[in-house]
Amino acid sequence: MRVPLIAANWKMHKTTGETRDFIARFLPLVGDVRGVEMVIAPPFTSLTSAMDALEGSDVKLAGQDVFWQESGAFTGEVSPSMLVDVGCRYVIVGHSERRQYFGETDDTVNRKIAASLAAGLGVVFCIGETLQERESGATFDVLKRQISDGLKGIGPDGLVIAYEPVWAIGTGRTATPDQAQEAHRFIRDELSGLYGETARSIRILYGGSVKPGNISSLMVKEDVDGALVGGASLQPESFADIVKFSTPPT
Ligand code: PGA
């Protein structure tokens, strides 16, 4: 059984005060939610205030990025153990914005995943094709390369995959549930090639313009195990609705 995971990726949004305010409004909205793992990834500067505000709740904290070295002269970087130290349980690695704007490659992603897992963090490993790659029929080749290079030498424990078609991020253009399922199935088959039966227990999240209005249609798909949510995670009400609509009412 794969427990659904719904993660908020706040990107470069929210001060410490806004973070505390969000959490104070969000927690009462999800107080009776069961059977879904909830994760929030604020900017580094808000991690400590988020941790304080989340005390006593089931909501977990994630970093949005990490560096692979433990310490040293790496101005601006944060290590896996520093994320653990402030209470993070997960880290997002390889987000397409990091690949696009900050020179992240399959190799740097691979190092970050290895170091994060070694430090005991769960990793949300992001992959996905651009519009041009999809239109030229390269989607599966791209996913295959991102998986094999990103996961080189890496075991399955602590791993979560986020399939985020780049053309669907922040554009309001969501992959259809069938497109998502097709990609997720392909990803699971690739993971089976690497890890055998264990691939069945790895969660594959969908990301890209997820909203309260489309989460249920995505979550009913067999290989969609949760969501990585950007824009719609910035308001407590809409993020809470996504969390609630991610599982069928019992
Ligand atoms: P979006 O972002 O929900 O705003 O499309 C998703 C993401 O980039 O993780």
Tab-separated table of C-alpha atoms and ligand atoms in Angstrom:
chain	number	residue	atom	x	y	z
A	1	MET	CA	0.000	0.000	0.000
A	2	ARG	CA	1.395	3.372	-0.993
A	3	VAL	CA	0.338	6.147	1.402
A	4	PRO	CA	-0.556	9.251	-0.665
A	5	LEU	CA	1.848	12.149	-0.232
A	6	ILE	CA	0.823	15.750	-0.908
A	7	ALA	CA	3.677	18.248	-0.815
A	8	ALA	CA	3.626	22.041	-0.973
A	9	ASN	CA	6.512	23.613	-2.870
A	10	TRP	CA	6.396	27.272	-1.895
A	11	LYS	CA	9.360	28.188	-4.102
A	12	MET	CA	10.576	31.738	-3.348
A	13	HIS	CA	7.479	32.791	-1.432
A	14	LYS	CA	6.679	33.700	2.184
A	15	THR	CA	8.541	35.503	4.932
A	16	THR	CA	8.787	34.008	8.412
A	17	GLY	CA	5.651	35.868	9.476
A	18	GLU	CA	3.713	34.703	6.432
A	19	THR	CA	4.894	31.162	7.099
A	20	ARG	CA	3.611	31.232	10.692
A	21	ASP	CA	0.333	32.752	9.531
A	22	PHE	CA	-0.152	30.077	6.835
A	23	ILE	CA	0.495	27.227	9.273
A	24	ALA	CA	-1.777	28.689	11.955
A	25	ARG	CA	-4.611	28.793	9.403
A	26	PHE	CA	-3.757	25.492	7.677
A	27	LEU	CA	-3.510	23.114	10.651
A	28	PRO	CA	-7.141	23.490	11.826
A	29	LEU	CA	-8.315	22.834	8.252
A	30	VAL	CA	-6.570	19.451	8.105
A	31	GLY	CA	-6.963	18.415	11.734
A	32	ASP	CA	-9.112	15.397	10.885
A	33	VAL	CA	-7.247	14.321	7.750
A	34	ARG	CA	-6.014	10.724	7.976
A	35	GLY	CA	-4.144	8.463	5.614
A	36	VAL	CA	-2.294	11.196	3.697
A	37	GLU	CA	1.261	12.299	4.336
A	38	MET	CA	1.437	16.117	4.253
A	39	VAL	CA	4.682	17.952	3.545
A	40	ILE	CA	5.526	21.641	3.273
A	41	ALA	CA	8.697	22.964	1.626
A	42	PRO	CA	9.187	26.625	2.579
A	43	PRO	CA	12.260	28.663	1.615
A	44	PHE	CA	15.333	27.944	3.779
A	45	THR	CA	14.831	31.191	5.703
A	46	SER	CA	11.411	30.028	6.927
A	47	LEU	CA	12.311	26.469	7.929
A	48	THR	CA	12.853	27.212	11.612
A	49	SER	CA	9.691	29.241	12.047
A	50	ALA	CA	7.763	26.573	10.125
A	51	MET	CA	9.160	23.866	12.405
A	52	ASP	CA	8.110	25.794	15.515
A	53	ALA	CA	4.630	26.401	14.133
A	54	LEU	CA	4.201	22.734	13.099
A	55	GLU	CA	5.115	21.347	16.511
A	56	GLY	CA	2.694	18.632	17.567
A	57	SER	CA	1.202	18.240	14.081
A	58	ASP	CA	1.651	15.442	11.526
A	59	VAL	CA	2.742	17.841	8.797
A	60	LYS	CA	6.355	17.290	7.769
A	61	LEU	CA	8.930	19.763	6.600
A	62	ALA	CA	11.071	19.655	3.446
A	63	GLY	CA	13.920	21.638	1.974
A	64	GLN	CA	13.576	22.842	-1.620
A	65	ASP	CA	17.186	22.036	-2.507
A	66	VAL	CA	20.429	20.867	-0.885
A	67	PHE	CA	24.143	20.581	-1.589
A	68	TRP	CA	25.955	17.248	-1.469
A	69	GLN	CA	28.896	18.204	0.740
A	70	GLU	CA	28.586	18.030	4.513
A	71	SER	CA	30.364	21.335	5.228
A	72	GLY	CA	33.059	23.558	3.800
A	73	ALA	CA	33.718	26.629	1.688
A	74	PHE	CA	30.546	26.510	-0.419
A	75	THR	CA	29.047	29.984	-0.094
A	76	GLY	CA	25.285	30.006	-0.173
A	77	GLU	CA	24.824	26.255	0.136
A	78	VAL	CA	23.069	24.121	2.752
A	79	SER	CA	23.993	20.506	3.579
A	80	PRO	CA	21.692	17.522	4.146
A	81	SER	CA	22.552	17.383	7.856
A	82	MET	CA	21.702	21.087	8.203
A	83	LEU	CA	18.249	20.317	6.830
A	84	VAL	CA	17.908	17.438	9.275
A	85	ASP	CA	19.054	19.749	12.061
A	86	VAL	CA	16.178	22.197	11.478
A	87	GLY	CA	13.629	19.385	11.390
A	88	CYS	CA	13.344	18.493	7.693
A	89	ARG	CA	12.251	14.958	6.853
A	90	TYR	CA	12.368	15.425	3.088
A	91	VAL	CA	14.168	17.436	0.447
A	92	ILE	CA	13.128	18.247	-3.117
A	93	VAL	CA	15.932	17.514	-5.580
A	94	GLY	CA	16.197	18.251	-9.299
A	95	HIS	CA	13.220	20.566	-9.673
A	96	SER	CA	12.978	21.780	-13.271
A	97	GLU	CA	13.467	25.399	-12.158
A	98	ARG	CA	16.809	24.398	-10.652
A	99	ARG	CA	17.718	22.540	-13.828
A	100	GLN	CA	16.607	25.496	-15.994
A	101	TYR	CA	17.909	28.515	-14.034
A	102	PHE	CA	20.690	27.167	-11.835
A	103	GLY	CA	22.561	24.720	-14.008
A	104	GLU	CA	21.411	21.548	-12.255
A	105	THR	CA	22.341	18.451	-14.264
A	106	ASP	CA	21.542	14.755	-13.958
A	107	ASP	CA	24.965	14.351	-12.355
A	108	THR	CA	24.540	17.062	-9.704
A	109	VAL	CA	21.047	15.734	-9.003
A	110	ASN	CA	22.538	12.274	-8.516
A	111	ARG	CA	25.055	13.553	-5.959
A	112	LYS	CA	22.395	15.475	-4.088
A	113	ILE	CA	20.106	12.446	-3.911
A	114	ALA	CA	22.898	10.195	-2.640
A	115	ALA	CA	24.009	12.650	0.054
A	116	SER	CA	20.444	13.366	1.195
A	117	LEU	CA	19.474	9.703	1.521
A	118	ALA	CA	22.706	9.016	3.389
A	119	ALA	CA	21.768	11.752	5.870
A	120	GLY	CA	18.380	10.117	6.459
A	121	LEU	CA	16.249	12.519	4.430
A	122	GLY	CA	13.477	11.320	2.158
A	123	VAL	CA	14.071	12.640	-1.353
A	124	VAL	CA	11.434	13.977	-3.728
A	125	PHE	CA	13.294	13.510	-6.997
A	126	CYS	CA	11.773	15.638	-9.786
A	127	ILE	CA	11.811	14.629	-13.416
A	128	GLY	CA	9.850	15.719	-16.474
A	129	GLU	CA	10.047	16.742	-20.093
A	130	THR	CA	9.827	20.204	-21.670
A	131	LEU	CA	7.129	21.108	-24.193
A	132	GLN	CA	9.620	20.833	-27.033
A	133	GLU	CA	10.675	17.384	-25.869
A	134	ARG	CA	7.059	16.240	-25.647
A	135	GLU	CA	6.186	17.628	-29.059
A	136	SER	CA	9.184	15.980	-30.652
A	137	GLY	CA	8.208	12.615	-29.178
A	138	ALA	CA	11.177	12.484	-26.780
A	139	THR	CA	9.224	12.318	-23.491
A	140	PHE	CA	10.058	8.726	-22.618
A	141	ASP	CA	13.698	9.031	-23.669
A	142	VAL	CA	14.073	12.071	-21.410
A	143	LEU	CA	12.417	10.352	-18.452
A	144	LYS	CA	14.528	7.251	-19.002
A	145	ARG	CA	17.755	9.293	-19.009
A	146	GLN	CA	16.772	11.388	-15.981
A	147	ILE	CA	15.956	8.223	-14.025
A	148	SER	CA	18.995	6.163	-14.984
A	149	ASP	CA	21.494	9.019	-14.547
A	150	GLY	CA	19.801	10.588	-11.517
A	151	LEU	CA	19.538	7.271	-9.688
A	152	LYS	CA	22.919	5.810	-10.648
A	153	GLY	CA	24.215	3.831	-7.677
A	154	ILE	CA	21.231	4.784	-5.539
A	155	GLY	CA	18.900	2.385	-3.696
A	156	PRO	CA	15.127	2.736	-3.397
A	157	ASP	CA	14.842	3.446	0.345
A	158	GLY	CA	13.528	6.924	1.077
A	159	LEU	CA	12.911	7.711	-2.557
A	160	VAL	CA	9.830	9.510	-3.900
A	161	ILE	CA	9.569	10.495	-7.568
A	162	ALA	CA	7.751	13.628	-8.754
A	163	TYR	CA	6.760	13.629	-12.411
A	164	GLU	CA	6.447	17.274	-13.384
A	165	PRO	CA	6.049	17.976	-17.089
A	166	VAL	CA	7.775	21.347	-17.438
A	167	TRP	CA	5.037	22.645	-19.751
A	168	ALA	CA	2.480	22.149	-16.975
A	169	ILE	CA	4.353	23.989	-14.201
A	170	GLY	CA	2.814	27.320	-13.302
A	171	THR	CA	1.052	27.493	-16.671
A	172	GLY	CA	-2.440	26.424	-15.666
A	173	ARG	CA	-2.040	23.666	-18.242
A	174	THR	CA	-2.294	20.349	-16.373
A	175	ALA	CA	-1.428	17.028	-17.938
A	176	THR	CA	-4.631	15.076	-18.430
A	177	PRO	CA	-5.082	12.221	-15.949
A	178	ASP	CA	-4.384	9.797	-18.809
A	179	GLN	CA	-1.175	11.591	-19.790
A	180	ALA	CA	-0.084	11.553	-16.147
A	181	GLN	CA	-0.907	7.859	-15.751
A	182	GLU	CA	0.941	6.990	-18.967
A	183	ALA	CA	4.095	8.746	-17.737
A	184	HIS	CA	3.777	7.376	-14.207
A	185	ARG	CA	3.396	3.830	-15.535
A	186	PHE	CA	6.489	4.305	-17.673
A	187	ILE	CA	8.404	5.628	-14.656
A	188	ARG	CA	7.310	2.676	-12.514
A	189	ASP	CA	8.437	0.261	-15.209
A	190	GLU	CA	11.835	1.963	-15.285
A	191	LEU	CA	12.020	1.746	-11.489
A	192	SER	CA	11.155	-1.951	-11.720
A	193	GLY	CA	14.133	-2.378	-14.017
A	194	LEU	CA	16.326	-0.870	-11.295
A	195	TYR	CA	14.727	-2.204	-8.133
A	196	GLY	CA	12.473	-5.149	-9.086
A	197	GLU	CA	9.390	-5.649	-6.924
A	198	THR	CA	10.345	-2.780	-4.588
A	199	ALA	CA	9.321	-0.355	-7.352
A	200	ARG	CA	5.709	-1.086	-6.444
A	201	SER	CA	6.172	0.621	-3.087
A	202	ILE	CA	7.808	3.815	-4.438
A	203	ARG	CA	5.461	6.768	-4.559
A	204	ILE	CA	5.234	8.724	-7.797
A	205	LEU	CA	3.759	12.216	-7.372
A	206	TYR	CA	2.334	14.348	-10.148
A	207	GLY	CA	3.197	18.057	-10.306
A	208	GLY	CA	2.139	20.854	-12.622
A	209	SER	CA	-0.856	23.141	-12.045
A	210	VAL	CA	-2.481	20.839	-9.480
A	211	LYS	CA	-5.553	22.511	-7.982
A	212	PRO	CA	-8.493	21.533	-5.757
A	213	GLY	CA	-10.538	21.077	-8.950
A	214	ASN	CA	-8.263	18.531	-10.641
A	215	ILE	CA	-6.607	16.596	-7.795
A	216	SER	CA	-9.295	13.871	-7.536
A	217	SER	CA	-9.198	13.073	-11.255
A	218	LEU	CA	-5.433	12.623	-11.037
A	219	MET	CA	-5.442	10.628	-7.796
A	220	VAL	CA	-7.854	7.988	-9.105
A	221	LYS	CA	-5.182	6.893	-11.559
A	222	GLU	CA	-3.418	3.728	-10.517
A	223	ASP	CA	0.144	5.008	-10.524
A	224	VAL	CA	-0.500	8.553	-9.253
A	225	ASP	CA	0.375	8.481	-5.558
A	226	GLY	CA	0.218	12.138	-4.630
A	227	ALA	CA	1.091	15.620	-5.803
A	228	LEU	CA	3.778	18.273	-5.643
A	229	VAL	CA	1.880	21.547	-5.578
A	230	GLY	CA	3.288	24.996	-6.303
A	231	GLY	CA	0.921	27.938	-6.824
A	232	ALA	CA	-2.128	26.329	-5.228
A	233	SER	CA	-0.163	25.526	-2.060
A	234	LEU	CA	0.343	29.177	-1.163
A	235	GLN	CA	-3.150	29.639	0.288
A	236	PRO	CA	-4.050	27.475	3.303
A	237	GLU	CA	-7.593	26.905	2.044
A	238	SER	CA	-6.653	25.661	-1.406
A	239	PHE	CA	-3.793	23.507	-0.119
A	240	ALA	CA	-6.105	22.008	2.514
A	241	ASP	CA	-8.708	21.286	-0.178
A	242	ILE	CA	-6.089	19.506	-2.270
A	243	VAL	CA	-5.056	17.401	0.722
A	244	LYS	CA	-8.691	16.536	1.432
A	245	PHE	CA	-9.622	15.787	-2.182
A	246	SER	CA	-6.588	13.560	-2.595
A	247	THR	CA	-8.325	10.593	-0.994
A	248	PRO	CA	-11.848	9.373	-1.644
A	249	PRO	CA	-14.207	10.236	1.259
A	250	THR	CA	-14.558	7.294	3.660
B	1	PGA	P1	2.631	24.619	-9.939
B	1	PGA	O1	4.117	24.166	-9.562
B	1	PGA	O2	1.686	23.797	-9.083
B	1	PGA	O3	2.566	26.083	-9.629
B	1	PGA	O4	2.438	24.324	-11.397
B	1	PGA	C1	4.438	22.824	-9.289
B	1	PGA	C2	5.907	22.685	-9.025
B	1	PGA	O5	6.706	23.378	-9.672
B	1	PGA	O6	6.333	21.893	-8.162
